Amino acid sequence: MRLLKFVPDNTNLHFLKWRKIAMAISILSIIASVALVATRGLNLGVDFVGGQMMRVTFSQPADLDALRGTVGAVVEGEANIQQFGAPNEVSIRTPLPEGGDDAATQAADRLKAAILKAHPDAVFGSVDTVSGKVSGELFSTGVWAMFFAMIAISIYIWFRFEWQFGMGALFALFHDVALTFGLFALTQMEFNLNIVAALLTIIGYSLNDTIVIYDRIRENLRKYRKMGLIELLDLSINETLARTIMTSLTMIITLVVLLLLGPEVIFGFTAAMLFGIFVGTYSSVYMSAPILVWTKVGSESFVAKAGGPVAGAERVSVNEQLPPR
Amino acid sequence: MLDFPRWKIWLVTLTTVIGCLFAVPSFLPDRVVAQLPGFMQARVNLGLDLSGGSHILLEASTQDVAAQRIQNMEEMIRTELRRSDARIAIGEMSTRNNQLSFMVRNASQVDAAVERIRPLTQGAGLTGQRDFNVEVRDGNTIVVTPTEAGVANAIESAMQVATEVIRKRIDEMGTREPTIIRQGSNRIVVQVPGLQDPAALKDLLGQTAKLEFKLVDTTANPADLARGIAPIGSEILPYPENPLGQPVIAVKRQVMVSGDELIDAQQAYDPQTNAPVVSIRFNGSGANKFARATQQNVNKPFAMILDGSVLSAPNINEPILGGSAQISGNFTVASANQLAISLRSGKLPVKLTVVEERTVGPDLGADSIRKGVLAGVIATVAVLVLMVAVYGRFGVYANLALVFNILMIVGVMAIFNATLTLPGIAGFVLTIGAAVDANVLINERIREEQRRGRSIIQTIETGYKEAQRAIFDANTTNVIAAALMFYFGSGPIKGFAVVLTIGIVTSVFTAVTVTRMFASFWLRSRPATLNI
């Protein structure tokens, strides 16, 4: 049986040739993402800003205008009413009402009663009510989880490799996270707790990619002592290309199936993941590797820095073998 | 490296079989599982987002607890200093800024007053830690300040009692398998599967159920009442159902008898009007107090007060001696029943507020499971086909490992009684995609080594050895991310992190160890060619 090969043997693409252009594009897209988040803002879900989110199914396709009237009569502030999935399924999001901690749950009860009165056939698929106090905590714990994950992972890489690698990984991660935020600011998809889980997974996946390439770079640095750095990085990326493509492909297949056939509730989650796979794969090649050029990884850098500020990190020098494992 | 000793084969096989075996009950219907031996009954729990039900997060106001303690302290100090044997006269007490301060009229008695107050401020424990600090200012002013440790203790014990009371109340409702867990210092999570309309539950939990009987102060004149001025020794309470029109009433501060002395409460009907009422029974001392108070106040009205609001204020027609009484008010059968439950389970030591509520209908949950499982199966099949197409025999090994991996994740989750949530399913599907990565790394390495023209055994051996470093580093970083998600995250993120962590561990085991075992079996047949 002839087996399928996505990358022919002896492929040798000059990835690093485009590093300056790629870096410019990356930096521009990071700036654009930050600007988008700053100007348009994120469509934060009730998890983070408080309020109610209801998913209601009617027996008939819903008349959104009539529903708007029903909701508007009992809700203070702007309610967001959207159809999702089938035409008789509607999501209603209302802002956090003024008042004490339990104002949100009381408002949710009022709203539910009003909808049931106008549409006795309404079935509530889900009702989420979050008070201002809890939503603030959910937001800050989510942000901290992300922040600490990035820092902890970078420190791990610094110890396992070298400080340049840790920095490269951190930049690549920052790139992935920033762009995903940008995507959410651009599309105004709802940003909720699930999306934070998706972001953390993107961080993990992008790291997988970066580490596989870094592992090969470390190995080649030891193997080909005289090779130029750019040539060596190109070689390492080419050698791991088959794996990168195969793994990304399986991930993409999985996520596309989930996106098309999975429950609507996790649509945003899957969309974020899918986007993250693309930017994560790109950043592993075009951010984490070129940074090694600019921070001058190589035998000279290791020798010069011996005993310096990176004492304690594992030395990967040309004269030293990696510890056996 | 590829030669697998017999003990290792047994160990790997045993681990895999056991892991997969524990997955089985999760796929069987309830009826069958009930017949299995006890240790095989562990299953994966479905989160509320999948099974439907209500999740309610309650928060106790810690300020309330602190304020209540100061109030109690005020009462205790007053009683202590008023004791007739050596009465110490004091001025008006003030409770500003969470502090209690008062003047001792006779400056020479300040030390004696401090001596008598001090025992009240000691904590209940043996540590000798103080719950309150007592100091003297300006010669004759005594200031009592709660200590932080004292407040923390009080909140802790209030929360313990509150959790118990909630458990009793929910059990009385007859809901099945509720989960009631403390969260943080002042929160309680209540999860009730299958419950779709949490309104009744919220009412039940939101009711402090502090019941008091006090005499109505008939001397209060309506004009003062309207302006909110109560006669000395009385207080004004809301009375929404007041037949006289005004929604307030003045009652004596002194409590005739309180709900603490109840032994039972049931919903009943008033024999005369047939209206729903709650009939209660007092314990011995409660019955005595009630009897004495009603004997002395025949033909005067008394107020039934629930959570600081008057339910009704009937006349005492005759002394109530038997230790049982009826609480009347504007009840429906349901609300009378709810009050009876609340009273039976005791009063909450602190008011609880609903700060988060998530309800998922069973249809949506079932729909999510169906779609999630369908997507999972299709994605898995697609990945399986791709792996065989790309890596042939080694793809088959990887696929076997993948199937074991899926079963083992379910098995491990069942052993730990972990809960599968919707993001958990996503994490599951993700693990399937990512678990393939380890085998892709190994197989691509084997291909590389093959191009270098080594022997088959050497090729495979080096492939596994070289790939392991990257697999180790990649998975460690993911475990770091998952651990942080679990630690910082809440709800859905936690569920996701659990599945991801279990998935990472089982996938490294199956993708590296199990496939290597298969490869070593194959090598024993001394293959002539390696098609990868």
Coordinates of N, CA and C in Angstrom, one line a residue, chain B residues 297-424:
Chain B
N297 N -51.4 38.3 78.9 CA -51.8 39.3 77.9 C -53.0 39.0 77.1
V298 N -54.0 38.3 77.9 CA -55.2 38.0 77.2 C -55.9 39.2 76.7
N299 N -56.5 39.1 75.5 CA -57.2 40.2 74.9 C -56.3 41.3 74.3
K300 N -55.0 41.0 74.3 CA -54.1 41.9 73.7 C -53.6 41.3 72.4
P301 N -53.3 42.1 71.4 CA -52.7 41.4 70.2 C -51.3 41.1 70.3
F302 N -50.8 40.1 69.6 CA -49.4 39.8 69.5 C -49.0 39.7 68.0
A303 N -47.8 39.9 67.7 CA -47.4 39.9 66.3 C -46.5 38.7 66.0
M304 N -46.8 38.1 64.9 CA -46.0 37.0 64.4 C -45.1 37.6 63.3
I305 N -43.8 37.5 63.7 CA -42.8 38.2 62.8 C -41.9 37.2 62.1
L306 N -41.8 37.3 60.8 CA -40.9 36.5 60.0 C -39.9 37.3 59.3
D307 N -38.7 37.1 59.6 CA -37.6 37.8 58.9 C -37.8 39.3 59.0
G308 N -38.2 39.8 60.2 CA -38.3 41.2 60.4 C -39.6 41.9 59.8
S309 N -40.5 41.0 59.4 CA -41.7 41.6 58.8 C -42.9 40.9 59.4
V310 N -44.0 41.6 59.8 CA -45.1 41.0 60.5 C -46.0 40.3 59.6
L311 N -46.3 39.0 59.9 CA -47.2 38.2 59.1 C -48.6 38.5 59.4
S312 N -48.9 38.5 60.7 CA -50.2 38.8 61.2 C -50.2 39.2 62.7
A313 N -51.2 39.8 63.2 CA -51.2 40.2 64.6 C -52.6 39.9 65.2
P314 N -52.8 38.7 65.5 CA -54.1 38.3 66.0 C -54.2 38.6 67.5
N315 N -55.4 38.6 68.0 CA -55.7 38.8 69.5 C -55.4 37.6 70.2
I316 N -55.0 37.7 71.5 CA -54.9 36.5 72.3 C -56.2 36.3 73.0
N317 N -57.0 35.4 72.5 CA -58.4 35.2 73.0 C -58.3 34.5 74.4
E318 N -57.4 33.5 74.5 CA -57.3 32.8 75.7 C -55.8 32.3 75.8
P319 N -55.3 32.0 77.0 CA -53.9 31.5 77.1 C -53.7 30.3 76.2
I320 N -52.5 30.3 75.6 CA -52.2 29.1 74.7 C -51.2 28.3 75.5
L321 N -51.7 27.2 76.1 CA -51.0 26.4 77.1 C -50.3 25.2 76.5
G322 N -50.9 24.6 75.5 CA -50.4 23.3 75.0 C -49.1 23.2 74.4
G323 N -48.5 24.4 74.1 CA -47.2 24.4 73.4 C -47.3 24.3 71.9
S324 N -48.5 24.4 71.4 CA -48.6 24.4 70.0 C -49.4 25.7 69.6
A325 N -49.2 26.2 68.4 CA -49.8 27.4 68.0 C -50.0 27.4 66.5
Q326 N -50.7 28.4 66.0 CA -50.9 28.5 64.5 C -50.3 29.8 64.1
I327 N -49.6 29.8 63.0 CA -49.2 31.0 62.4 C -50.1 31.3 61.3
S328 N -50.8 32.4 61.4 CA -51.7 32.7 60.3 C -51.1 33.9 59.5
G329 N -51.5 34.1 58.3 CA -51.1 35.2 57.5 C -51.8 35.0 56.2
N330 N -51.3 35.8 55.2 CA -52.0 35.7 53.9 C -51.3 34.6 53.1
F331 N -51.5 33.3 53.5 CA -50.8 32.2 52.9 C -51.6 31.5 51.8
T332 N -50.9 30.9 50.9 CA -51.5 29.9 50.0 C -51.0 28.6 50.6
V333 N -51.5 27.5 50.0 CA -51.0 26.2 50.5 C -49.5 26.1 50.3
A334 N -49.1 26.5 49.1 CA -47.7 26.3 48.8 C -46.8 27.2 49.7
S335 N -47.2 28.5 49.9 CA -46.3 29.3 50.7 C -46.4 28.9 52.1
A336 N -47.5 28.4 52.6 CA -47.5 27.9 54.0 C -46.6 26.7 54.1
N337 N -46.7 25.8 53.1 CA -45.8 24.6 53.1 C -44.3 25.0 53.1
Q338 N -44.0 26.0 52.3 CA -42.6 26.5 52.2 C -42.2 27.0 53.5
L339 N -43.0 27.8 54.2 CA -42.7 28.4 55.5 C -42.5 27.2 56.5
A340 N -43.4 26.2 56.4 CA -43.2 25.1 57.4 C -41.9 24.4 57.2
I341 N -41.5 24.2 55.9 CA -40.2 23.6 55.7 C -39.0 24.5 56.2
S342 N -39.1 25.8 55.9 CA -38.1 26.7 56.4 C -38.0 26.7 57.9
L343 N -39.1 26.6 58.6 CA -39.1 26.7 60.1 C -38.6 25.4 60.6
R344 N -39.0 24.2 60.0 CA -38.5 23.0 60.5 C -37.0 22.8 60.4
S345 N -36.4 23.4 59.3 CA -35.0 23.2 59.1 C -34.2 24.2 59.9
G346 N -34.9 25.1 60.6 CA -34.1 26.0 61.4 C -33.9 27.3 60.6
K347 N -33.5 28.4 61.3 CA -33.3 29.6 60.7 C -31.9 29.7 60.2
L348 N -31.7 30.4 59.1 CA -30.4 30.6 58.6 C -29.7 31.7 59.5
P349 N -28.4 31.4 59.8 CA -27.7 32.3 60.7 C -27.4 33.6 60.0
V350 N -27.5 33.6 58.7 CA -27.1 34.8 58.0 C -28.0 34.8 56.7
K351 N -28.2 36.0 56.2 CA -29.0 36.2 55.0 C -28.2 35.8 53.8
L352 N -28.8 35.0 52.9 CA -28.1 34.5 51.7 C -28.7 35.2 50.5
T353 N -27.8 35.6 49.6 CA -28.2 36.3 48.4 C -27.8 35.5 47.2
V354 N -28.7 35.3 46.2 CA -28.3 34.6 45.0 C -27.5 35.5 44.1
V355 N -26.2 35.2 43.9 CA -25.4 36.0 43.1 C -25.1 35.5 41.7
E356 N -25.5 34.2 41.5 CA -25.3 33.6 40.2 C -26.3 32.5 40.0
E357 N -26.9 32.4 38.9 CA -27.9 31.3 38.7 C -27.8 30.9 37.2
R358 N -27.6 29.6 37.0 CA -27.6 29.0 35.7 C -28.5 27.8 35.6
T359 N -29.5 27.9 34.7 CA -30.4 26.8 34.6 C -30.4 26.3 33.1
V360 N -30.3 25.0 33.0 CA -30.3 24.5 31.6 C -31.5 23.5 31.6
G361 N -32.3 23.6 30.6 CA -33.4 22.7 30.4 C -32.9 21.4 29.9
P362 N -33.6 20.3 30.2 CA -33.1 19.0 29.8 C -33.0 18.8 28.3
D363 N -33.9 19.5 27.6 CA -33.9 19.3 26.1 C -32.6 19.8 25.5
L364 N -32.2 21.0 26.0 CA -31.0 21.6 25.5 C -29.8 20.8 25.8
G365 N -29.8 20.3 27.1 CA -28.7 19.4 27.5 C -28.6 18.2 26.7
A366 N -29.7 17.5 26.4 CA -29.7 16.3 25.7 C -29.3 16.6 24.2
D367 N -29.7 17.7 23.7 CA -29.4 18.1 22.3 C -27.8 18.3 22.3
S368 N -27.3 18.9 23.3 CA -25.9 19.2 23.3 C -25.1 17.9 23.4
I369 N -25.6 16.9 24.2 CA -24.9 15.6 24.3 C -24.9 15.0 22.9
R370 N -26.1 14.9 22.3 CA -26.3 14.2 21.1 C -25.3 14.8 20.0
K371 N -25.3 16.1 19.9 CA -24.5 16.7 18.9 C -23.0 16.6 19.2
G372 N -22.7 16.7 20.5 CA -21.3 16.6 20.9 C -20.8 15.2 20.6
V373 N -21.6 14.2 20.9 CA -21.1 12.8 20.7 C -21.0 12.5 19.2
L374 N -22.0 13.0 18.5 CA -22.0 12.8 17.0 C -20.7 13.4 16.4
A375 N -20.5 14.7 16.8 CA -19.3 15.3 16.3 C -18.0 14.6 16.7
G376 N -18.0 14.1 17.9 CA -16.9 13.4 18.4 C -16.6 12.1 17.6
V377 N -17.7 11.4 17.4 CA -17.5 10.1 16.6 C -17.0 10.4 15.2
I378 N -17.6 11.4 14.5 CA -17.2 11.7 13.1 C -15.8 12.2 13.1
A379 N -15.4 13.1 14.0 CA -14.1 13.6 14.0 C -13.1 12.4 14.3
T380 N -13.4 11.6 15.2 CA -12.5 10.4 15.5 C -12.4 9.5 14.3
V381 N -13.5 9.2 13.7 CA -13.4 8.3 12.5 C -12.5 9.0 11.4
A382 N -12.7 10.3 11.2 CA -11.9 11.0 10.2 C -10.4 10.9 10.5
V383 N -10.1 11.1 11.8 CA -8.7 11.1 12.2 C -8.1 9.7 12.0
L384 N -9.0 8.7 12.4 CA -8.5 7.3 12.3 C -8.2 6.9 10.9
V385 N -9.1 7.3 9.9 CA -8.8 7.0 8.5 C -7.6 7.7 8.0
L386 N -7.4 9.0 8.4 CA -6.2 9.7 8.0 C -4.9 9.1 8.5
M387 N -5.0 8.6 9.7 CA -3.8 8.0 10.3 C -3.3 6.8 9.5
V388 N -4.3 5.9 9.2 CA -4.0 4.7 8.5 C -3.5 5.0 7.1
A389 N -4.1 6.0 6.4 CA -3.7 6.4 5.1 C -2.3 6.9 5.1
V390 N -1.9 7.6 6.2 CA -0.6 8.2 6.2 C 0.5 7.3 6.7
Y391 N 0.2 6.5 7.7 CA 1.2 5.7 8.4 C 1.1 4.2 8.3
G392 N 0.0 3.8 7.6 CA -0.1 2.3 7.4 C -0.2 1.6 8.7
R393 N 0.6 0.5 8.9 CA 0.6 -0.3 10.1 C 0.8 0.5 11.3
F394 N 1.7 1.5 11.3 CA 1.9 2.3 12.5 C 0.7 3.2 12.8
G395 N 0.0 3.5 11.7 CA -1.3 4.3 11.9 C -2.3 3.5 12.6
V396 N -2.3 2.1 12.3 CA -3.2 1.2 13.0 C -2.9 1.2 14.5
Y397 N -1.6 1.1 14.7 CA -1.2 1.1 16.1 C -1.6 2.3 16.9
A398 N -1.4 3.4 16.2 CA -1.8 4.7 16.8 C -3.3 4.8 17.0
N399 N -4.0 4.2 16.1 CA -5.5 4.2 16.2 C -6.0 3.4 17.4
L400 N -5.3 2.2 17.5 CA -5.7 1.3 18.6 C -5.4 2.1 19.9
A401 N -4.3 2.8 20.0 CA -3.9 3.5 21.2 C -5.0 4.6 21.4
L402 N -5.4 5.2 20.3 CA -6.4 6.3 20.4 C -7.7 5.8 21.0
V403 N -8.2 4.6 20.6 CA -9.4 4.1 21.1 C -9.2 3.8 22.6
F404 N -8.1 3.1 22.9 CA -7.8 2.9 24.3 C -7.8 4.2 25.1
N405 N -7.2 5.2 24.5 CA -7.1 6.5 25.2 C -8.5 7.0 25.5
I406 N -9.4 7.0 24.5 CA -10.7 7.5 24.8 C -11.4 6.7 25.9
L407 N -11.3 5.4 25.9 CA -11.9 4.6 26.9 C -11.3 4.9 28.3
M408 N -9.9 5.0 28.3 CA -9.3 5.3 29.5 C -9.6 6.6 30.1
I409 N -9.8 7.6 29.3 CA -10.2 8.9 29.8 C -11.5 8.8 30.6
V410 N -12.5 8.1 29.9 CA -13.8 7.9 30.5 C -13.6 7.1 31.8
G411 N -12.8 6.0 31.8 CA -12.5 5.2 32.9 C -12.0 6.0 34.1
V412 N -10.9 6.8 33.8 CA -10.3 7.5 34.9 C -11.3 8.6 35.4
M413 N -12.0 9.2 34.5 CA -13.0 10.1 35.0 C -14.0 9.5 35.9
A414 N -14.4 8.2 35.6 CA -15.4 7.5 36.4 C -14.8 7.2 37.8
I415 N -13.5 6.8 37.8 CA -12.8 6.5 39.0 C -12.8 7.7 40.0
F416 N -12.5 8.8 39.4 CA -12.4 10.0 40.2 C -13.8 10.7 40.4
N417 N -14.8 10.1 39.8 CA -16.1 10.7 39.9 C -16.2 12.1 39.3
A418 N -15.4 12.3 38.2 CA -15.3 13.6 37.7 C -16.6 13.9 36.9
T419 N -16.8 15.2 36.6 CA -18.0 15.6 36.0 C -17.7 16.0 34.5
L420 N -18.5 15.5 33.6 CA -18.3 15.9 32.2 C -19.2 17.0 31.9
T421 N -18.6 18.1 31.5 CA -19.4 19.3 31.1 C -19.3 19.5 29.6
L422 N -20.0 20.5 29.1 CA -19.9 20.7 27.6 C -18.5 21.1 27.2
P423 N -17.9 22.1 27.8 CA -16.5 22.3 27.4 C -15.6 21.1 27.6
G424 N -16.0 20.2 28.6 CA -15.3 19.0 28.8 C -15.4 18.1 27.5

